[in-house]
């Protein structure tokens, strides 16, 4: 597989944009789920997000191919003529759809800052999936950071930060359950998609198109199963405001940048942006939602940020998959020593 070299500046740019988008998305989504207006259907928002991501991916692929004829040929070969790959990419589509819906439900019951910190449990979940699915190993320091992160999240949940400007009824326990499901989905889907991306030299945007096509089908099924009757009665776009459209836009852009980061770095590198997103969303929650920071929350958030930094320290080249041959060669070198 040919390696696609990218500059460190490009990687930092993608991580920075992803951080800003993640922090803004969390706060904006929290706002749309707590204002006293007609509540929109989260399932339709997730579906529209998939449609927008598909549309943007087709545009970028068109720019990449530089020709309408080559674009059509690429879509015919990799999408219309390759149902096996579509089926392969339908797996993360289903999992991501569940994850995105869980985010809406969780932010209906938890403050944005509490959500951001607790959601970092996806890192140990991703670590486990990385070890099991990609044949990678983690250092003792990285495993220590995983336990540190769990301790930080425990502190955050032990005495959650309080909000004074939210007027809807919330259930923190349900919010934590929803996050737990989202964490499991994030860990598995992220590593699975990374494995698919790095197992062949197929264009990133072709892979995205394959996944988003499956995602649209899956999310439409979710709309029918969860809110079918109400959507028919009130309309697909019921309760939509400019803020809801803004959230959908952020989710779409964030999804594309996440796939770029996974392609050219890995899922672990995404943790670098998480600490900054926590700080930004917490500051926004203080201003917008009257968040009152408790000592346990502050201590837990600090532990989470430190653990993410330690976990992300470079230990090996994780931009490529580890093959069975690589593992065998490593063992032979150790025996020779």
PDB file of C-alpha atoms in Angstrom, residues 41 44 223-224 227-236 238:
ATOM      1  CA  UNK A  41     -36.284  14.712  16.515  1.00  0.00           C
ATOM      2  CA  UNK A  44     -33.791  13.100  11.765  1.00  0.00           C
ATOM      3  CA  UNK A 223     -36.146   7.493  12.114  1.00  0.00           C
ATOM      4  CA  UNK A 224     -38.909   5.074  11.139  1.00  0.00           C
ATOM      5  CA  UNK A 227     -40.073   8.458  15.623  1.00  0.00           C
ATOM      6  CA  UNK A 228     -41.936   7.218  12.553  1.00  0.00           C
ATOM      7  CA  UNK A 229     -45.453   8.074  13.716  1.00  0.00           C
ATOM      8  CA  UNK A 230     -44.511  11.484  15.095  1.00  0.00           C
ATOM      9  CA  UNK A 231     -42.445  12.381  12.015  1.00  0.00           C
ATOM     10  CA  UNK A 232     -45.411  11.579   9.744  1.00  0.00           C
ATOM     11  CA  UNK A 233     -47.692  13.629  12.000  1.00  0.00           C
ATOM     12  CA  UNK A 234     -45.446  16.679  12.591  1.00  0.00           C
ATOM     13  CA  UNK A 235     -42.975  16.602   9.710  1.00  0.00           C
ATOM     14  CA  UNK A 236     -39.357  15.544   9.176  1.00  0.00           C
ATOM     15  CA  UNK A 238     -40.305  19.615  13.050  1.00  0.00           C
TER      16      UNK A 238
END
